[in-house]
């Protein structure tokens, strides 16, 4: 500061720039710029600066220093955002008739879907996504949790084998550890989840990837005591024992809280008391939450705010909620009310429209909702209720199952989609195999 005292502004500015370029990180650069700005503003100007022109130059120098705080190039690592925009899709592959990963990438790009979740770290998929520009979420399956929780080296080996070799060409942005572990019937698995999460994060840290890849885990509605009205929602006591350390850790590393949101399942459970229009984002009277004085015109927002309420009750009111799965089945068993093509199209179309508005929920209006739709394809080998096989937006040949507004694709394979003939031949060959 002494060196530049009384120096002409243009020379002082040059020195400041040189100083800033010597620092090793953006944080240090910003701090230095702030200190310089404060020093310039507080130092008593030399006698020559009392003239109006000199004073004007002095103020310009101060403005220049402050501007550097915001405009100076970043030298340090940037925390990668794992979600571009607000809309993503789950790419499940429990089927024997869906297109190969290379064709799926073409479909996703044509539909302009940038965010994709898979339920494993299949190398064929990771190679297919190479150079695509699509952001990918990979997963550690539940059967790996125990080994990773007891030995961090197991997590390190997994990351070295399934993540590191594919970077940076395959844009792996997030690792999901387990799936719907808490709140289920398995009594042993919940004890392994937190340890596995820490092991995966520490493995990324050891490989200097922790600033590039987020670690998370998705939860079902089974972790909550109740969700109606939204403000009354809390975590189950037996779940909170395992949830609390995970939330503490996620608060430290900046991970969001992921929850699966299915108005379809809520409606099929109680169709007599739930207005289907409320579940489908269609016009309806909605519900009123007296505690928060908030009105909800759709169940999707209500279930997200229920998760926010549970987090707040547990002491984590600053954590972001993201939707890991949501969707509506186009067909199902006789007891699965509402599982029709019309309702599936209505829900997914309205969901996409709602997400593209880039707005929050009634309880968290400033936090933009982000969600992964379930699912890309109908999966003919999934077990359980018939609806499990009918969540897909696309048919096995790559054509649209029903139109929710995607451009460049036709609703039926009878009308040629805007894909190359070569791609269509590959899809048809795969479907017949």
XYZ file of C-alpha atoms in Angstrom:
433
model
C 0.000 0.000 0.000
C 2.882 2.316 0.776
C 4.352 1.792 -2.702
C 1.249 3.050 -4.482
C 0.515 5.928 -2.112
C 0.405 9.115 -4.196
C 1.194 7.232 -7.403
C -0.725 8.154 -10.586
C -3.824 5.971 -10.921
C -2.831 4.321 -14.194
C 0.486 3.136 -12.711
C -1.139 1.959 -9.484
C -3.692 -0.024 -11.470
C -0.912 -1.844 -13.300
C 0.720 -2.821 -10.020
C -2.591 -4.091 -8.632
C -3.128 -6.306 -11.665
C 0.357 -7.769 -11.332
C -0.253 -8.465 -7.652
C -3.507 -10.204 -8.393
C -1.915 -12.411 -11.026
C 0.658 -13.565 -8.473
C -1.870 -15.070 -6.098
C -2.669 -18.775 -6.396
C -6.428 -18.877 -5.946
C -9.550 -16.936 -6.767
C -10.378 -16.569 -3.086
C -6.979 -15.015 -2.410
C -7.348 -12.771 -5.445
C -10.741 -11.561 -4.293
C -9.461 -10.957 -0.774
C -6.480 -9.020 -2.087
C -8.661 -6.908 -4.343
C -10.971 -6.091 -1.442
C -8.025 -5.099 0.757
C -6.635 -2.909 -1.992
C -10.004 -1.271 -2.506
C -10.404 -0.583 1.194
C -6.862 0.756 1.440
C -7.382 3.083 -1.484
C -10.632 4.373 -0.010
C -9.213 4.961 3.476
C -5.749 6.327 2.710
C -5.590 10.089 2.880
C -4.898 11.367 -0.642
C -1.668 13.287 -1.258
C -1.860 17.059 -1.678
C -1.868 16.866 -5.440
C -5.107 14.862 -5.391
C -7.171 17.631 -3.896
C -7.848 18.998 -7.321
C -11.106 17.848 -8.888
C -9.485 15.950 -11.759
C -7.187 14.067 -9.428
C -10.063 13.219 -7.094
C -12.042 11.849 -10.027
C -9.092 9.643 -10.990
C -8.813 8.491 -7.385
C -12.459 7.405 -7.329
C -12.003 5.585 -10.638
C -9.061 3.701 -9.166
C -11.186 2.645 -6.207
C -13.948 1.484 -8.555
C -11.401 -0.469 -10.602
C -10.162 -2.314 -7.516
C -13.648 -3.273 -6.401
C -14.505 -4.463 -9.894
C -11.572 -6.857 -9.780
C -13.249 -8.694 -6.912
C -15.943 -9.886 -9.293
C -14.238 -9.995 -12.676
C -10.849 -11.520 -11.903
C -10.291 -14.915 -13.553
C -10.635 -17.955 -11.304
C -7.461 -19.948 -10.629
C -8.843 -22.474 -8.140
C -11.157 -25.464 -8.538
C -14.829 -24.839 -9.278
C -17.547 -26.985 -7.672
C -19.355 -28.528 -10.633
C -23.113 -28.150 -10.757
C -24.527 -31.666 -11.072
C -27.787 -30.535 -12.652
C -28.119 -28.351 -15.756
C -31.496 -26.635 -15.914
C -34.426 -28.262 -14.108
C -35.360 -31.417 -16.051
C -33.643 -34.819 -16.196
C -34.538 -38.444 -16.812
C -33.870 -41.863 -15.305
C -32.414 -44.346 -17.765
C -33.306 -47.777 -16.391
C -32.278 -50.856 -18.357
C -34.089 -53.826 -16.799
C -35.308 -54.912 -20.237
C -34.240 -57.065 -23.162
C -35.748 -55.026 -25.984
C -34.498 -51.452 -25.572
C -32.045 -49.692 -27.920
C -28.281 -49.882 -27.315
C -26.668 -47.036 -25.335
C -25.290 -45.380 -28.485
C -28.818 -45.027 -29.875
C -30.077 -43.812 -26.500
C -27.577 -40.953 -26.574
C -28.951 -39.901 -29.971
C -32.502 -40.042 -28.600
C -31.597 -37.942 -25.568
C -29.862 -35.311 -27.655
C -32.780 -35.153 -30.092
C -35.165 -34.702 -27.158
C -32.770 -32.133 -25.624
C -32.580 -33.992 -22.322
C -29.212 -33.146 -20.784
C -29.413 -34.688 -17.290
C -29.442 -38.493 -17.085
C -29.405 -40.928 -14.144
C -28.466 -44.587 -14.427
C -28.700 -47.183 -11.659
C -25.187 -48.586 -11.978
C -21.901 -47.691 -13.668
C -22.119 -49.908 -16.746
C -19.048 -49.387 -18.916
C -20.978 -49.727 -22.172
C -23.175 -46.824 -21.124
C -20.240 -44.752 -19.884
C -18.410 -45.252 -23.182
C -21.524 -44.417 -25.202
C -21.896 -41.110 -23.349
C -18.300 -40.162 -24.089
C -18.140 -36.811 -25.858
C -21.932 -36.458 -25.857
C -22.037 -33.375 -23.631
C -24.738 -35.031 -21.511
C -24.406 -34.937 -17.718
C -24.512 -38.371 -16.131
C -25.276 -39.648 -12.635
C -23.910 -43.106 -11.830
C -24.803 -45.305 -8.876
C -23.280 -47.613 -6.301
C -25.805 -50.440 -5.900
C -27.037 -51.537 -2.485
C -25.039 -54.760 -2.582
C -21.781 -52.762 -2.493
C -22.632 -50.733 0.605
C -21.419 -53.145 3.274
C -17.967 -53.647 1.743
C -17.505 -49.931 1.189
C -18.638 -49.012 4.693
C -16.072 -51.241 6.390
C -13.152 -50.511 4.073
C -12.580 -47.228 2.279
C -10.189 -48.945 -0.139
C -13.147 -50.823 -1.618
C -14.763 -47.500 -2.494
C -11.462 -46.256 -3.891
C -11.186 -49.318 -6.124
C -14.758 -48.827 -7.320
C -14.161 -45.183 -8.244
C -10.868 -46.036 -9.961
C -12.582 -48.715 -12.026
C -15.957 -47.118 -12.774
C -15.470 -43.357 -12.703
C -11.916 -42.071 -13.049
C -10.999 -43.798 -16.364
C -13.985 -42.248 -18.136
C -13.320 -38.647 -17.104
C -13.449 -36.014 -18.419
C -14.918 -37.123 -21.784
C -17.856 -38.808 -20.058
C -19.371 -36.077 -17.919
C -19.971 -37.965 -14.656
C -21.347 -35.297 -12.341
C -22.689 -37.296 -9.416
C -22.410 -40.633 -7.643
C -25.552 -41.971 -5.997
C -24.723 -44.272 -3.087
C -27.482 -46.853 -2.596
C -31.143 -46.533 -3.489
C -34.026 -46.091 -1.034
C -31.995 -47.711 1.745
C -33.674 -46.060 4.732
C -37.253 -46.802 5.725
C -37.324 -50.235 4.093
C -37.668 -53.719 5.510
C -33.933 -54.489 5.524
C -32.687 -54.034 9.083
C -28.944 -54.314 8.371
C -28.492 -52.180 5.240
C -29.250 -48.791 6.903
C -26.260 -49.269 9.216
C -23.933 -49.376 6.208
C -25.207 -46.355 4.269
C -23.408 -43.514 6.047
C -20.094 -45.364 6.084
C -20.383 -46.108 2.357
C -21.211 -42.475 1.575
C -18.157 -41.265 3.492
C -15.934 -43.855 1.855
C -17.022 -42.837 -1.655
C -16.516 -39.149 -0.869
C -13.094 -39.772 0.665
C -12.137 -41.839 -2.373
C -13.050 -38.905 -4.619
C -11.059 -36.616 -2.374
C -7.979 -38.845 -2.558
C -8.258 -38.791 -6.348
C -8.818 -35.001 -6.366
C -12.306 -35.426 -7.826
C -14.386 -34.247 -4.857
C -14.802 -30.765 -6.348
C -16.063 -32.213 -9.624
C -18.486 -34.928 -8.487
C -21.324 -34.742 -5.963
C -22.123 -37.636 -3.626
C -25.773 -38.253 -2.699
C -28.382 -40.898 -1.877
C -32.113 -40.980 -2.796
C -34.946 -41.705 -0.361
C -38.493 -42.959 -0.718
C -41.532 -41.523 1.046
C -41.107 -44.330 3.599
C -38.590 -42.225 5.556
C -41.396 -39.860 6.652
C -43.994 -40.279 9.387
C -46.639 -38.472 7.350
C -46.758 -35.842 4.645
C -50.203 -34.293 5.004
C -50.433 -31.459 5.515
C -46.888 -30.747 4.273
C -45.898 -28.734 7.371
C -46.563 -31.715 9.672
C -44.022 -33.977 7.969
C -41.152 -35.384 10.049
C -38.700 -38.232 9.736
C -39.549 -41.519 11.399
C -37.671 -41.887 14.675
C -36.012 -45.155 13.642
C -34.950 -43.514 10.346
C -33.641 -40.315 11.927
C -30.993 -42.294 13.815
C -29.338 -43.074 10.473
C -30.484 -39.965 8.622
C -29.030 -37.375 11.016
C -25.314 -38.147 10.453
C -25.901 -38.304 6.695
C -27.568 -34.882 6.711
C -24.766 -33.464 8.863
C -22.231 -34.740 6.361
C -24.194 -33.510 3.346
C -24.374 -30.073 4.949
C -20.583 -30.047 5.156
C -19.941 -31.138 1.562
C -22.862 -29.289 -0.066
C -24.954 -32.248 -1.234
C -28.733 -31.925 -1.703
C -31.439 -34.141 -0.212
C -32.915 -36.431 -2.868
C -36.428 -37.839 -2.559
C -38.645 -39.888 -4.865
C -41.975 -38.134 -5.439
C -44.857 -40.191 -6.835
C -48.347 -38.644 -6.741
C -49.351 -41.677 -8.825
C -48.622 -44.050 -5.936
C -50.423 -41.822 -3.453
C -53.465 -41.701 -5.728
C -53.575 -45.462 -6.346
C -53.415 -46.010 -2.577
C -56.428 -43.785 -1.867
C -58.326 -42.842 -5.073
C -61.558 -42.197 -3.201
C -60.162 -39.316 -1.159
C -57.558 -37.804 -3.519
C -58.679 -35.624 -6.415
C -56.912 -36.978 -9.488
C -56.672 -33.449 -10.893
C -54.672 -32.478 -7.799
C -52.280 -35.343 -8.587
C -52.064 -34.472 -12.310
C -51.392 -30.698 -12.061
C -54.859 -30.073 -13.512
C -57.254 -27.339 -12.246
C -58.637 -28.202 -8.792
C -59.453 -26.666 -5.406
C -56.142 -27.789 -3.932
C -55.347 -27.997 -0.227
C -54.645 -25.423 2.454
C -51.925 -25.823 5.090
C -53.136 -23.882 8.132
C -49.775 -23.947 9.923
C -47.873 -22.221 7.106
C -50.888 -20.438 5.601
C -49.908 -21.856 2.207
C -52.114 -23.188 -0.590
C -51.136 -26.122 -2.807
C -52.716 -26.763 -6.192
C -50.730 -29.948 -6.909
C -49.426 -32.917 -4.929
C -45.938 -32.748 -6.451
C -45.157 -29.427 -4.758
C -46.843 -30.580 -1.545
C -44.649 -33.677 -1.295
C -41.496 -31.645 -1.898
C -42.477 -29.161 0.812
C -43.214 -32.071 3.132
C -39.559 -33.075 2.704
C -38.488 -29.486 3.422
C -40.623 -29.524 6.572
C -39.008 -32.772 7.747
C -35.530 -31.349 7.105
C -36.402 -28.174 8.991
C -37.736 -30.154 11.950
C -34.450 -32.101 12.001
C -32.408 -28.885 11.975
C -31.492 -28.667 8.276
C -33.641 -25.828 6.970
C -30.952 -24.651 4.515
C -30.640 -27.940 2.605
C -31.965 -28.139 -0.952
C -34.479 -30.838 -1.902
C -34.232 -32.410 -5.349
C -36.481 -35.035 -6.894
C -34.608 -38.202 -7.851
C -37.646 -39.921 -9.376
C -41.159 -38.918 -10.388
C -43.503 -40.249 -13.034
C -46.835 -41.857 -13.850
C -47.496 -45.372 -15.165
C -49.362 -45.682 -18.473
C -50.732 -49.113 -17.575
C -51.086 -51.318 -14.518
C -53.032 -53.958 -12.638
C -56.776 -53.686 -12.053
C -56.225 -52.322 -8.546
C -53.837 -49.598 -9.757
C -56.287 -46.769 -10.298
C -55.309 -44.068 -12.736
C -52.670 -46.072 -14.620
C -53.645 -44.997 -18.140
C -51.869 -43.511 -21.126
C -54.003 -40.367 -20.843
C -53.052 -39.787 -17.206
C -49.379 -40.589 -17.809
C -49.258 -38.122 -20.675
C -51.099 -35.466 -18.641
C -48.849 -35.809 -15.596
C -45.548 -35.854 -17.464
C -46.561 -33.049 -19.818
C -47.663 -30.829 -16.918
C -44.599 -31.788 -14.884
C -42.275 -30.772 -17.706
C -44.175 -27.505 -18.154
C -43.994 -26.815 -14.408
C -40.231 -27.492 -14.245
C -39.495 -25.262 -17.226
C -40.974 -22.324 -15.322
C -37.893 -22.542 -13.073
C -39.741 -21.726 -9.890
C -39.727 -22.992 -6.341
C -42.428 -24.403 -4.106
C -44.856 -22.489 -1.856
C -42.601 -23.121 1.171
C -39.303 -22.501 -0.670
C -40.197 -20.133 -3.528
C -36.579 -19.084 -4.140
C -35.181 -22.609 -4.553
C -35.878 -23.761 -8.108
C -37.252 -27.300 -8.261
C -35.143 -29.849 -10.146
C -36.396 -33.329 -10.958
C -35.523 -36.523 -12.808
C -38.510 -38.056 -14.571
C -38.999 -41.819 -14.372
C -38.414 -43.276 -16.871
C -36.861 -43.249 -20.311
C -38.161 -46.672 -21.433
C -40.774 -49.211 -20.456
C -38.778 -51.994 -18.777
C -40.282 -55.375 -19.582
C -38.183 -57.390 -17.111
C -39.006 -55.494 -13.929
C -40.848 -57.499 -11.315
C -43.675 -56.477 -9.021
C -46.849 -54.644 -9.940
C -47.668 -54.388 -13.625
C -47.214 -50.613 -13.488
C -43.469 -51.146 -12.934
C -43.194 -52.076 -16.615
C -45.027 -48.999 -17.941
C -43.353 -45.776 -16.841
C -41.433 -45.151 -20.071
C -41.681 -42.093 -22.291
C -40.239 -44.081 -25.202
C -41.038 -47.397 -26.805
C -38.403 -50.046 -27.446
C -37.924 -48.885 -31.055
C -37.093 -45.371 -29.863
C -40.378 -43.745 -30.842
C -42.432 -41.767 -28.352
C -44.941 -43.673 -26.243
C -47.015 -40.492 -25.929
C -46.325 -36.867 -26.761
C -45.357 -34.539 -23.915
C -43.828 -31.847 -26.075
C -40.444 -33.200 -27.146
C -39.359 -31.795 -30.493
C -37.785 -33.822 -33.259
C -39.547 -37.108 -32.392
C -42.865 -38.518 -33.577
C -45.498 -40.076 -31.270
C -45.557 -43.331 -33.265
C -43.014 -45.436 -35.072
C -45.378 -45.404 -38.068
C -44.323 -41.796 -38.615
C -40.566 -41.588 -39.292
C -38.850 -39.780 -36.423
C -36.179 -37.220 -37.098
C -33.375 -39.740 -36.674
C -31.085 -41.154 -39.295
C -32.141 -44.266 -41.204
C -28.955 -45.912 -39.993
C -29.992 -45.343 -36.367
C -33.452 -46.774 -37.045
C -31.912 -49.948 -38.481
C -29.732 -50.323 -35.361
C -32.782 -49.908 -33.113
C -34.872 -52.409 -35.050
C -32.033 -54.946 -35.047
C -31.663 -54.537 -31.262
C -35.410 -54.908 -30.693
C -35.442 -58.197 -32.653
C -32.349 -59.608 -30.915
